[in-house]
Coordinates of C-alpha atoms and ligand atoms in Angstrom, one line a residue:
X1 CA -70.1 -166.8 -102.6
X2 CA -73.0 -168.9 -100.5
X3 CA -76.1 -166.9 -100.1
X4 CA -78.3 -167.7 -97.3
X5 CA -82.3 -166.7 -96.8
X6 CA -83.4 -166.3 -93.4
X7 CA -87.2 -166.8 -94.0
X8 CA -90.7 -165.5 -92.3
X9 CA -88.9 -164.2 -89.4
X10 CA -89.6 -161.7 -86.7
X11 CA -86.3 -159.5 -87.1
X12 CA -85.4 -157.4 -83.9
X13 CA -82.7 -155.1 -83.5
X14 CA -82.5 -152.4 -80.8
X15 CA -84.1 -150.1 -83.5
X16 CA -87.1 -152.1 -84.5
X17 CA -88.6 -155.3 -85.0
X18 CA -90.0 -156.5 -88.9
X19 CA -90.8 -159.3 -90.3
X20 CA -88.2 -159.4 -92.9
X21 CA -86.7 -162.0 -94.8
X22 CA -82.7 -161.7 -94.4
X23 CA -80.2 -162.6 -97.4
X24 CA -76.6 -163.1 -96.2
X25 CA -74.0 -163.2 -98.1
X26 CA -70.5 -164.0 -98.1
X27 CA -70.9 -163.9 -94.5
X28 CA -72.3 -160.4 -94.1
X29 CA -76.0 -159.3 -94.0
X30 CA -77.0 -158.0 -97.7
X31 CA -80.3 -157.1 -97.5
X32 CA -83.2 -157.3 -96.0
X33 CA -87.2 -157.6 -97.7
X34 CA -90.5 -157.8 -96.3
X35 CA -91.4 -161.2 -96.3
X36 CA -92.5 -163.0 -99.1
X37 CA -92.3 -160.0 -101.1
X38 CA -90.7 -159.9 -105.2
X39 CA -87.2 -159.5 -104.3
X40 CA -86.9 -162.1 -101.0
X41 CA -88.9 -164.6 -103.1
X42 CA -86.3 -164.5 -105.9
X43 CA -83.5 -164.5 -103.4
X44 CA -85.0 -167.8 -101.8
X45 CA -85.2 -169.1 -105.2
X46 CA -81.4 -168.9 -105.9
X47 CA -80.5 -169.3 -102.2
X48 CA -77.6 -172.0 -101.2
X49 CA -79.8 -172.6 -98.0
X50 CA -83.0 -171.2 -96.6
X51 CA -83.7 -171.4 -93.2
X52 CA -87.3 -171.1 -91.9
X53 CA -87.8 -168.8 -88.7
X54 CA -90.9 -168.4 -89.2
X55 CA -92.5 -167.9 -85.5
X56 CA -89.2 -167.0 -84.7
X57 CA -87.1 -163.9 -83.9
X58 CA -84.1 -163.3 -86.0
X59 CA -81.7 -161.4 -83.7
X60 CA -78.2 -160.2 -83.6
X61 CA -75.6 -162.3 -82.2
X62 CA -75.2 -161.3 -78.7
X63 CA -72.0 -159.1 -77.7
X64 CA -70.5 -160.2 -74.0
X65 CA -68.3 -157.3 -73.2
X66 CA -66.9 -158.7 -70.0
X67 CA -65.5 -162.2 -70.0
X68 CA -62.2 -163.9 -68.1
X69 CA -61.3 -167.0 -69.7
X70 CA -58.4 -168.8 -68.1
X71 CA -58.0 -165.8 -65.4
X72 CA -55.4 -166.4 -62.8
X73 CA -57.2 -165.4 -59.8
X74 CA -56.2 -166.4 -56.3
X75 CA -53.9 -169.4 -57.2
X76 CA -56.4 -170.8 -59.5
X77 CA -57.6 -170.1 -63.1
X78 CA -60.6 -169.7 -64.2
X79 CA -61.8 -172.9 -65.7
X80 CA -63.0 -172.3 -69.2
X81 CA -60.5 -172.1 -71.7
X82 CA -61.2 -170.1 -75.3
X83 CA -62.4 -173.0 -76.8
X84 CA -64.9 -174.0 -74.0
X85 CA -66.3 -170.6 -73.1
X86 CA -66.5 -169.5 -76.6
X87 CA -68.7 -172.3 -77.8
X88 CA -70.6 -172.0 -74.7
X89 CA -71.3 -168.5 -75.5
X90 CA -72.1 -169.8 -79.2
X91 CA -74.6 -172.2 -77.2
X92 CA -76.6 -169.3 -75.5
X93 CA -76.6 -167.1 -78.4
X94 CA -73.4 -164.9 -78.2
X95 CA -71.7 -164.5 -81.0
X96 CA -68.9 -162.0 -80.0
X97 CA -66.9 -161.6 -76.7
X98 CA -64.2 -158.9 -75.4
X99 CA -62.1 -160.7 -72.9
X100 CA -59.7 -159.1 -70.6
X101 CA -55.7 -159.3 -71.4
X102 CA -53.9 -158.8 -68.1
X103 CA -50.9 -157.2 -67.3
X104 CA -48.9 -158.4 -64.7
X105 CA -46.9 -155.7 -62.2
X106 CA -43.3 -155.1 -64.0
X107 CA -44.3 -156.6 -67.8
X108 CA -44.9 -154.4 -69.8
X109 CA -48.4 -154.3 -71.5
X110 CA -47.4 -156.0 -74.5
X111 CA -46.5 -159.2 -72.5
X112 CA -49.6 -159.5 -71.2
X113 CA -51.7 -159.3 -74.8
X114 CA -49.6 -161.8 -76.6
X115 CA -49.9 -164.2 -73.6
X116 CA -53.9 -163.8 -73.9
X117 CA -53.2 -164.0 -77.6
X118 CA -51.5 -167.1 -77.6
X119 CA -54.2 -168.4 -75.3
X120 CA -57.3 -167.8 -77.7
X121 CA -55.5 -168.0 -80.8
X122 CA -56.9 -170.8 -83.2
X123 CA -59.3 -171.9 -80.2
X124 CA -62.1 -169.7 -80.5
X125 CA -65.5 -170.8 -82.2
X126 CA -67.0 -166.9 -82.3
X127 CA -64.9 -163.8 -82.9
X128 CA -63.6 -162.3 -79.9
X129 CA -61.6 -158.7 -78.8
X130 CA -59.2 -157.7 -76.2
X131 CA -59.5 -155.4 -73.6
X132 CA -56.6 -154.6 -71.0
X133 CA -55.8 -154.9 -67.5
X134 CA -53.7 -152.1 -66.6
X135 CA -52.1 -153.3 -63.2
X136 CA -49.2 -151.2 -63.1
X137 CA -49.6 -147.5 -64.3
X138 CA -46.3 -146.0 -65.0
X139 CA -44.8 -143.7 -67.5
X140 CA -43.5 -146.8 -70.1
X141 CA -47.3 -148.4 -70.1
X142 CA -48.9 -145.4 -70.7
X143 CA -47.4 -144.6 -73.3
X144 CA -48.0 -148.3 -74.4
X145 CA -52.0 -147.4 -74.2
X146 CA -51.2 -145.1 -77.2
X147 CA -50.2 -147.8 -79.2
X148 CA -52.6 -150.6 -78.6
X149 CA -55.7 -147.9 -79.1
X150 CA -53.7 -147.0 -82.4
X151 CA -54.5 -151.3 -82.6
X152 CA -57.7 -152.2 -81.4
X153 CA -57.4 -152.7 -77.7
X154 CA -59.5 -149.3 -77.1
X155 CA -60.4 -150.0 -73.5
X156 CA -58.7 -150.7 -70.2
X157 CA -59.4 -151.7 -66.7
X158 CA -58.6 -150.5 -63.5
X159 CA -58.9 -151.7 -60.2
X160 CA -59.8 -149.6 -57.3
X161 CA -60.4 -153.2 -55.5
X162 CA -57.7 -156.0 -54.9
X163 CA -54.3 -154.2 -53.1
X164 CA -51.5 -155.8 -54.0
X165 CA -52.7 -157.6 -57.4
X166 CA -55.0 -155.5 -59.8
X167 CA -54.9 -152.1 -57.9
X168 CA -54.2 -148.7 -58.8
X169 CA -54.2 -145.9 -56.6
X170 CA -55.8 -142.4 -57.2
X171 CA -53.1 -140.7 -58.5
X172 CA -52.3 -144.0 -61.2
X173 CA -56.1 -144.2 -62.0
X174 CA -56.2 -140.5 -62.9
X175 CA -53.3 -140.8 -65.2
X176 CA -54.2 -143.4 -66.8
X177 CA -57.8 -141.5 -67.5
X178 CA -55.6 -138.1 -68.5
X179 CA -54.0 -140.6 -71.0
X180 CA -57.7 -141.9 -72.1
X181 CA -58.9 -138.5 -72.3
X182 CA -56.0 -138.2 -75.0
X183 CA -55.8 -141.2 -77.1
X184 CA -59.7 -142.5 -76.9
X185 CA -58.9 -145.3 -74.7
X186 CA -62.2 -145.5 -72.6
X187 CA -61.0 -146.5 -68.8
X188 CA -63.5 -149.0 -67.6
X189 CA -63.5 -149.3 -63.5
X190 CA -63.8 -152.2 -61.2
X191 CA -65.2 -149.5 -58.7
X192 CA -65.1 -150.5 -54.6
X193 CA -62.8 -149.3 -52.1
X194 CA -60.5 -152.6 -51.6
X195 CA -58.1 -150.3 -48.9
X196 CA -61.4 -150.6 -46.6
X197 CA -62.5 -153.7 -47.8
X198 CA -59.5 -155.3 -46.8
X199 CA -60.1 -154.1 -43.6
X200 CA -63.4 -155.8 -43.1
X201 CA -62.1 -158.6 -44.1
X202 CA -59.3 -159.1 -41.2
X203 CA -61.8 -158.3 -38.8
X204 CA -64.5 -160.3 -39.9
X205 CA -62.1 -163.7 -40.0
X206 CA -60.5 -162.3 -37.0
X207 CA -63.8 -162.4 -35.2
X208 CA -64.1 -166.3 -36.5
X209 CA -66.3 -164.7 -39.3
X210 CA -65.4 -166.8 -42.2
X211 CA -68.9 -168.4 -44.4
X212 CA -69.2 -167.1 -48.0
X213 CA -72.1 -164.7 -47.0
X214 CA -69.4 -162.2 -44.8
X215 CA -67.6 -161.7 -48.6
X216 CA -71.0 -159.4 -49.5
X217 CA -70.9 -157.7 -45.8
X218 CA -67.4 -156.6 -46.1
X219 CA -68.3 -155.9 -49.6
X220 CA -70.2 -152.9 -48.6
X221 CA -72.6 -151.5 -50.4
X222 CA -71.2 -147.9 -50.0
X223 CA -67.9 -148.8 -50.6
X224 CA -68.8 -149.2 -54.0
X225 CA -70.9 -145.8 -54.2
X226 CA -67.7 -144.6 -52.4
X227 CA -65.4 -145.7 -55.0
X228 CA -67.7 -145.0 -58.1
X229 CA -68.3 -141.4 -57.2
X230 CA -64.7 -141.3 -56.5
X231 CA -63.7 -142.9 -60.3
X232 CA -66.5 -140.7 -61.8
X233 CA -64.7 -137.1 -60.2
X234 CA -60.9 -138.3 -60.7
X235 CA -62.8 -139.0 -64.9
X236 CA -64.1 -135.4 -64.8
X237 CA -60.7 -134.0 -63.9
X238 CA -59.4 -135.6 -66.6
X239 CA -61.9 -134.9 -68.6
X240 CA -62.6 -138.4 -69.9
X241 CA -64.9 -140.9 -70.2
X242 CA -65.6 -143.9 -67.6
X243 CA -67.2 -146.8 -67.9
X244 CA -68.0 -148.7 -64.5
X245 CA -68.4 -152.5 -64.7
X246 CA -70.3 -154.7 -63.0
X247 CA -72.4 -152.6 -60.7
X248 CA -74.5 -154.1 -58.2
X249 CA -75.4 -151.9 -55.5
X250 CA -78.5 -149.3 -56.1
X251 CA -76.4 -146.7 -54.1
X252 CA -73.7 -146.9 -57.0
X253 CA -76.5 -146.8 -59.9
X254 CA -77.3 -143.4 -58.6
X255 CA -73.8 -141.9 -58.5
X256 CA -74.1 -143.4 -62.2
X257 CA -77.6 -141.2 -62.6
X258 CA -76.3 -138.0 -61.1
X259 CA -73.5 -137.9 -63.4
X260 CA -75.3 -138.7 -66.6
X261 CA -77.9 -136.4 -65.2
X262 CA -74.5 -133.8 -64.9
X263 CA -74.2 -134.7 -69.1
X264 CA -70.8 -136.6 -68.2
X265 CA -69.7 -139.1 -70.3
X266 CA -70.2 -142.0 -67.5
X267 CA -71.4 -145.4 -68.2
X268 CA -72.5 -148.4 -66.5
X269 CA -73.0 -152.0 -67.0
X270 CA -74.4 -154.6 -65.0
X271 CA -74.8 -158.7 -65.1
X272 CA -77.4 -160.9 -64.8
X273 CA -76.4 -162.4 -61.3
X274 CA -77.0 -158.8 -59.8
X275 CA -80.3 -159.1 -61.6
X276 CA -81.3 -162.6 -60.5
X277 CA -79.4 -163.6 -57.9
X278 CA -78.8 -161.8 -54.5
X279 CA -77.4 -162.1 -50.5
X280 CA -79.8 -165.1 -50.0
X281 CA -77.8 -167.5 -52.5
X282 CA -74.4 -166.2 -50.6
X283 CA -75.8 -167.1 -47.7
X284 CA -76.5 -171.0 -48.6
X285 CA -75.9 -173.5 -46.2
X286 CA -72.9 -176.5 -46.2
X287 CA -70.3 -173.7 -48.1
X288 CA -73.0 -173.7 -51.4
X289 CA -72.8 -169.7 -50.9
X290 CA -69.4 -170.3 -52.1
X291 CA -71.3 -171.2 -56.0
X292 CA -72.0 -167.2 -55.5
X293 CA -69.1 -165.2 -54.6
X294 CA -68.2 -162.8 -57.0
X295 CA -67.0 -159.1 -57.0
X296 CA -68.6 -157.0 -56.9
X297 CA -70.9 -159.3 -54.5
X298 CA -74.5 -160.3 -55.1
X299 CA -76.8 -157.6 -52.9
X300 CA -79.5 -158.0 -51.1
X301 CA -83.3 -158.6 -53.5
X302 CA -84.5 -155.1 -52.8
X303 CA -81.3 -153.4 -55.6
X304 CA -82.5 -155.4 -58.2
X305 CA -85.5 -153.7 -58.7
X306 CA -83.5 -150.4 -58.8
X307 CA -80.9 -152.3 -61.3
X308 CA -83.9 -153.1 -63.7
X309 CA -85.3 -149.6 -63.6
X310 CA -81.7 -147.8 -64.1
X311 CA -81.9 -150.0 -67.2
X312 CA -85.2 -149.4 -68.3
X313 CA -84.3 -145.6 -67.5
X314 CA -80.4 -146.1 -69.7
X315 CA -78.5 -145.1 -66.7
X316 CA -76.7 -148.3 -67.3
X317 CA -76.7 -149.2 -70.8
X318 CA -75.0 -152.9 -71.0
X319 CA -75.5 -156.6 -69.2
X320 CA -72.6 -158.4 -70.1
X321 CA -71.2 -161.3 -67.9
X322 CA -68.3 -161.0 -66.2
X323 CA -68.2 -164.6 -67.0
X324 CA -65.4 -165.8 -64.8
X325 CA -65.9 -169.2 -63.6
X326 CA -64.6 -171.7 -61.1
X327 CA -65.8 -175.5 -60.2
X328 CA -67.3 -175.9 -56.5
X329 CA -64.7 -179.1 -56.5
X330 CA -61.4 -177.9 -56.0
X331 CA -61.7 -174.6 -56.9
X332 CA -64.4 -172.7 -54.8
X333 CA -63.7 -174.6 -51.9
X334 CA -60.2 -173.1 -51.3
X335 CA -62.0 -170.9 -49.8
X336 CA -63.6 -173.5 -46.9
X337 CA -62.9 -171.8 -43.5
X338 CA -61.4 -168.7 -44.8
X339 CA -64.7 -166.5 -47.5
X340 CA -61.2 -164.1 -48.5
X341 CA -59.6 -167.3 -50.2
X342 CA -62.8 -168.4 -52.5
X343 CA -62.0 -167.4 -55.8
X344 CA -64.0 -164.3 -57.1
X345 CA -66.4 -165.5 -60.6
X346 CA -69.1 -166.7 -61.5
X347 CA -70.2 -168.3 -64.8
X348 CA -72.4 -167.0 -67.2
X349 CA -71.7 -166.5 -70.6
X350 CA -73.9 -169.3 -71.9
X351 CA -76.8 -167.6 -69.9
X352 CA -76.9 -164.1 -70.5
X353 CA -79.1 -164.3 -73.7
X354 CA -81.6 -166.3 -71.8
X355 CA -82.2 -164.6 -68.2
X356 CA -82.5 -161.0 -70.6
X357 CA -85.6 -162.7 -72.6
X358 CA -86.8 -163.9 -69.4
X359 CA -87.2 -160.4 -68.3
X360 CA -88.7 -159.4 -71.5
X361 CA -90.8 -162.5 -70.9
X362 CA -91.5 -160.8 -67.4
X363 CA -91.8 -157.6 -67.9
X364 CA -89.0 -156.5 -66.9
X365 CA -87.4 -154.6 -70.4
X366 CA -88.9 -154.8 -74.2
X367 CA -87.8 -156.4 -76.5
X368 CA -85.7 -153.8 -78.2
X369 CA -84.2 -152.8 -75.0
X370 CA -83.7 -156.7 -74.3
X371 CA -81.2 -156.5 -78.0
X372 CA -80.3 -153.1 -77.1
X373 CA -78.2 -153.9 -73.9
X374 CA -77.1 -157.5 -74.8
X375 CA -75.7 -156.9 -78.4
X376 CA -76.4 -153.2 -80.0
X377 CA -75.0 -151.0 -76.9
X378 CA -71.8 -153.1 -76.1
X379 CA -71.3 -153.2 -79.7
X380 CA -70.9 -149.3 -79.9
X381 CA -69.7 -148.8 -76.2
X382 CA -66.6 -150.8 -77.5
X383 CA -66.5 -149.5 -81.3
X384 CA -68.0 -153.2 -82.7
X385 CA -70.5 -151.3 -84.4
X386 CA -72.5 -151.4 -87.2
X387 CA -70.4 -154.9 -87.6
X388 CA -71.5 -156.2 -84.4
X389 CA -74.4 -155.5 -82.6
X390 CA -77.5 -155.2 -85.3
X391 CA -78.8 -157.1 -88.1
X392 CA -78.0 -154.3 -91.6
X393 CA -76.7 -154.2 -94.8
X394 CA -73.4 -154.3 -94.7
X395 CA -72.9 -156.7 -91.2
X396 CA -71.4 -159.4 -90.0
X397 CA -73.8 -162.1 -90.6
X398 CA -73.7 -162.8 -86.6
X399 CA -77.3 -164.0 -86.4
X400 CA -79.5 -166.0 -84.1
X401 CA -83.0 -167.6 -84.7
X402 CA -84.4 -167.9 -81.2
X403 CA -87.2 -169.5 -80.0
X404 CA -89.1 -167.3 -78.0
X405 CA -92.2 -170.2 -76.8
X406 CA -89.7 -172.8 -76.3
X407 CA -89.2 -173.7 -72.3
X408 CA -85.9 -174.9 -70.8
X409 CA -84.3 -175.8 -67.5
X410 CA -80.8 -173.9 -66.5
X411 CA -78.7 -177.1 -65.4
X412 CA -75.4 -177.6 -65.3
X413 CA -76.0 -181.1 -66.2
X414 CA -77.3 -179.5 -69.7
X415 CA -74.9 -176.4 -70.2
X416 CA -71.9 -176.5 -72.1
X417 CA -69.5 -174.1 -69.6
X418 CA -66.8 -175.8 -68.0
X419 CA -67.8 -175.5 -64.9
X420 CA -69.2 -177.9 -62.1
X421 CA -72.4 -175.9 -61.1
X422 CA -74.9 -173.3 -62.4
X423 CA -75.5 -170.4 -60.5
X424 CA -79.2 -170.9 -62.2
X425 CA -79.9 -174.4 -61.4
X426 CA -83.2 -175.5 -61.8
X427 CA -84.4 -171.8 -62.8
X428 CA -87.3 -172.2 -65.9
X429 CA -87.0 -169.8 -68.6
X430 CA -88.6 -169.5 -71.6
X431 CA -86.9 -169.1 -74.9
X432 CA -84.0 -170.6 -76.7
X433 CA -81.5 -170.1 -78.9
X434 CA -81.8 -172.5 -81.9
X435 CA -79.5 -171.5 -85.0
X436 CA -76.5 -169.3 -84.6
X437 CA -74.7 -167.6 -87.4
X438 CA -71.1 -166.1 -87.2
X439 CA -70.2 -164.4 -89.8
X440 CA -72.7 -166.6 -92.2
X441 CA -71.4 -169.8 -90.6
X442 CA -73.5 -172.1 -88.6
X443 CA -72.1 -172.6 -85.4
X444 CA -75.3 -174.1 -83.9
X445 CA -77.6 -175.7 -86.4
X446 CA -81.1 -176.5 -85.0
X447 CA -79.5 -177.6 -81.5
X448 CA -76.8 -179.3 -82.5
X449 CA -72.8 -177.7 -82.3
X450 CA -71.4 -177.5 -85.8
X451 CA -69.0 -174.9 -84.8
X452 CA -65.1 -175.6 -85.2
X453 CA -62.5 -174.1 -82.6
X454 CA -60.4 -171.7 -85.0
X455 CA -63.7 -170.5 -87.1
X456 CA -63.7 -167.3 -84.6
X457 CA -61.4 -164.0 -85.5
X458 CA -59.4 -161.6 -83.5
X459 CA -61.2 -158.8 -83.9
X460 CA -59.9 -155.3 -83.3
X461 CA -61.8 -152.6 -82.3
X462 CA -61.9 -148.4 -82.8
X463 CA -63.1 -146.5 -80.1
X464 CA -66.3 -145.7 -78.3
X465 CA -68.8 -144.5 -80.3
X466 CA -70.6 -142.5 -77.1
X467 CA -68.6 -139.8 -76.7
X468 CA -70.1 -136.3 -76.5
Ligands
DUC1 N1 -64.6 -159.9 -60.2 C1 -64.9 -161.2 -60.2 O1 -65.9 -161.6 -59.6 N2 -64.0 -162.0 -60.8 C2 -62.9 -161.6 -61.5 C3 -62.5 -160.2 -61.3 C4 -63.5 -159.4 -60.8 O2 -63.3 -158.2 -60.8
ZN2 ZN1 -64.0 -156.4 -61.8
ZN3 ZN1 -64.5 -158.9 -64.6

């Protein structure tokens, strides 16, 4: 069995933050010792490989709970494939992802997880999990829920956006929560109003309204408080739990507050694009906004202050990606003359770990919290934990030594997504991920990609682990 010292080391978990000395073995975390104390001496001793971190933090791997690779979205797929996202992720520090199976209207649910199983079977460099689309609630899929939480697939989407593709209407969405509420599935929402939207969105490109930046105004702001106070009452009829993705707008952070302040179980996540990113990148000139358009759209500067403090505050409790990219070339510009045809993603997943120590960097969240929303909370939110998500006896040795004084430049002439842009070009962060363990294994070794497509594991998951 290899044993492996992680040496001198500032170790920070959402709980705390020691200077430890870490011995892995066989791939899990087996103890941890002050530094240079009796016992992490003799382990160094007898170690297969000791790796020096001193000035360093030791950290958990990072756990991105929203990713699409290869999703079909509006004629197109997303461009990174299991292999390329997943050692992207690898690349900025993220050693687990849950992707999202889809199920397409009239398959059953089934279909649609071996299809995303094929797709990241043998590919994946870091262990990854399923979530599932549900796109077509009806009395044979829910009772397939029952099975694939009995599995591992423990969560599943709904769309209150997209009519015609992803959506579910009231009635579907509060079944499928009634069915939650009874087998532990947690029901995550995609939460804005796409009956109104849709709306807009004739009448803006009727009135010859057509550059990226009219996708955020007929993206309203209150139709996503609309729909998220709407998903948050249908949940308390049902009495289950919710979990609403990708929130940008600060109207929809304090639906979030009011019900957590209610004691429902309601949760929120948002991304770092809602964070760092806002109306004035949609609006770019020569079709760039295009780079931007994602949904739930970018908002204008003034919500991400609200954002950072809802986090600061746990009235949303996870960043995770939503990692969905497409290349400007070809992809985003579909969309050229018509914002409605630009395919919704933007790319992220190499990122994430990054822009969040930025913020710790600025002030923003601590360093805890920083660990806390990027790899602890999604870890429980999505029952990963105690083997995802922390840095204890008895884990998965999913560990990254990151450089906290080391300065970089976002480019995508540097990052390893496959995907023709950054939405962070030429932004200066410091910190940077310099050694990744999965599961003991070096994936990235002082910089350099040592992974292998195939080292990462289906991973199946058991329930929430927030429930009240
Ligand atoms: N939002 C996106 O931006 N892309 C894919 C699906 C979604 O909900
Ligand atoms: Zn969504
Ligand atoms: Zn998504």
């Amino acid at each position: 069995m290899s044993r492996i010292v992680i040496r001198g080391g500032l170790v920070v978990t959402a709980a705390e933050e020691v200077h430890a000395d870490v011995l892995v073995e066989g791939g899990r975390v087996a103890a941890l010792a002050s530094h240079d104390s009796d016992p992490a001496r003799g382990w160094t001793a007898s170690a297969d490989r000791v790796i020096d971190a001193i000035g360093k933090y030791v950290i958990p791997g990072g756990v991105d709970a929203h990713t699409h690779m290869e999703l079909p979205f509006g004629g197109t797929f997303a461009s990174d494939t299991f292999e390329t996202g997943t050692r992207a992720a690898a690349w900025g520090g993220t050693t687990t992802i849950v992707d999202f199976a889809v199920q397409s209207v009239g398959e059953p649910l089934r279909a649609g997880l071996d299809t995303w199983h094929a797709k990241a079977d043998a590919q994946c460099a870091i262990d990854y999990g399923f979530h599932m689309i549900l796109s077509d609630v009806n009395e044979d899929t829910l009772k397939e829920m029952d099975i694939l939480v009995e599995e591992g697939v423990t969560s599943f989407k709904l769309f209150m956006a997209y009519p015609g593709v992803f959506y579910s209407d009231d009635g579907r969405i509060l079944r499928a929560m009634q069915r939650g509420a009874d087998n532990g599935g947690l029901i995550m929402m995609h939460a804005e109003n796409g009956i109104a939207i849709d709306v807009l969105v004739e009448q803006a490109l009727a009135a010859g309204r057509t550059d990226p930046r009219y996708h955020g105004e007929v993206r309203h702001a209150l139709l996503e408080a609309e729909a998220t106070h709407r998903a948050i009452r249908l949940a308390q009829v049902a009495g289950s739990p919710l979990y609403v993705v990708h929130v940008s707008a600060q109207q929809a952070v304090g639906q979030i507050t009011l019900a957590r302040d209610e004691g429902l179980n309601v949760f929120g996540e948002t991304c770092p694009q809602y964070l760092f990113l806002s109306t004035d990148n949609l609006a770019e000139p020569d079709f760039e906004g295009a780079k931007y358009v994602c949904s739930t759209p970018l908002r204008p500067k003034e919500h991400q202050a609200v954002l950072w403090r809802a986090l600061r505050t746990n009235d949303l409790q996870v960043v995770s990606t939503d990692h969905c990219p497409f290349c400007f070339v070809g992809q985003k510009e579909l969309g050229r003359g018509d914002f409605s045809k630009i395919p919704n993603g933007l790319p992220g997943v190499e990122n994430r770990m990054d822009l969040l120590h930025q913020a710790v960097v600025d002030g923003h969240i601590s360093r805890r919290r920083w660990i806390e929303i990027a790899c602890a909370t999604p870890a429980r939110m999505f029952g990963l934990y105690p083997r995802k998500g922390t840095i204890a006896p008895g884990a998965d040795a999913d560990i990254v030594i990151y450089d906290p004084d080391a300065e970089q430049v976002v480019s995508a002439a540097t990052h390893h997504m496959n995907v023709d842009y950054s939405a962070y070009e030429g932004k200066r962060i410091t910190g940077r991920v310099e050694t990744v363990l999965s599961r003991g294994e070096p994936v990235i070794d002082g910089r350099e990609y040592v992974g292998r497509a195939g080292h990462g594991q289906y991973t199946p998951r058991g329930t929430c682990q927030y429930l009240v």
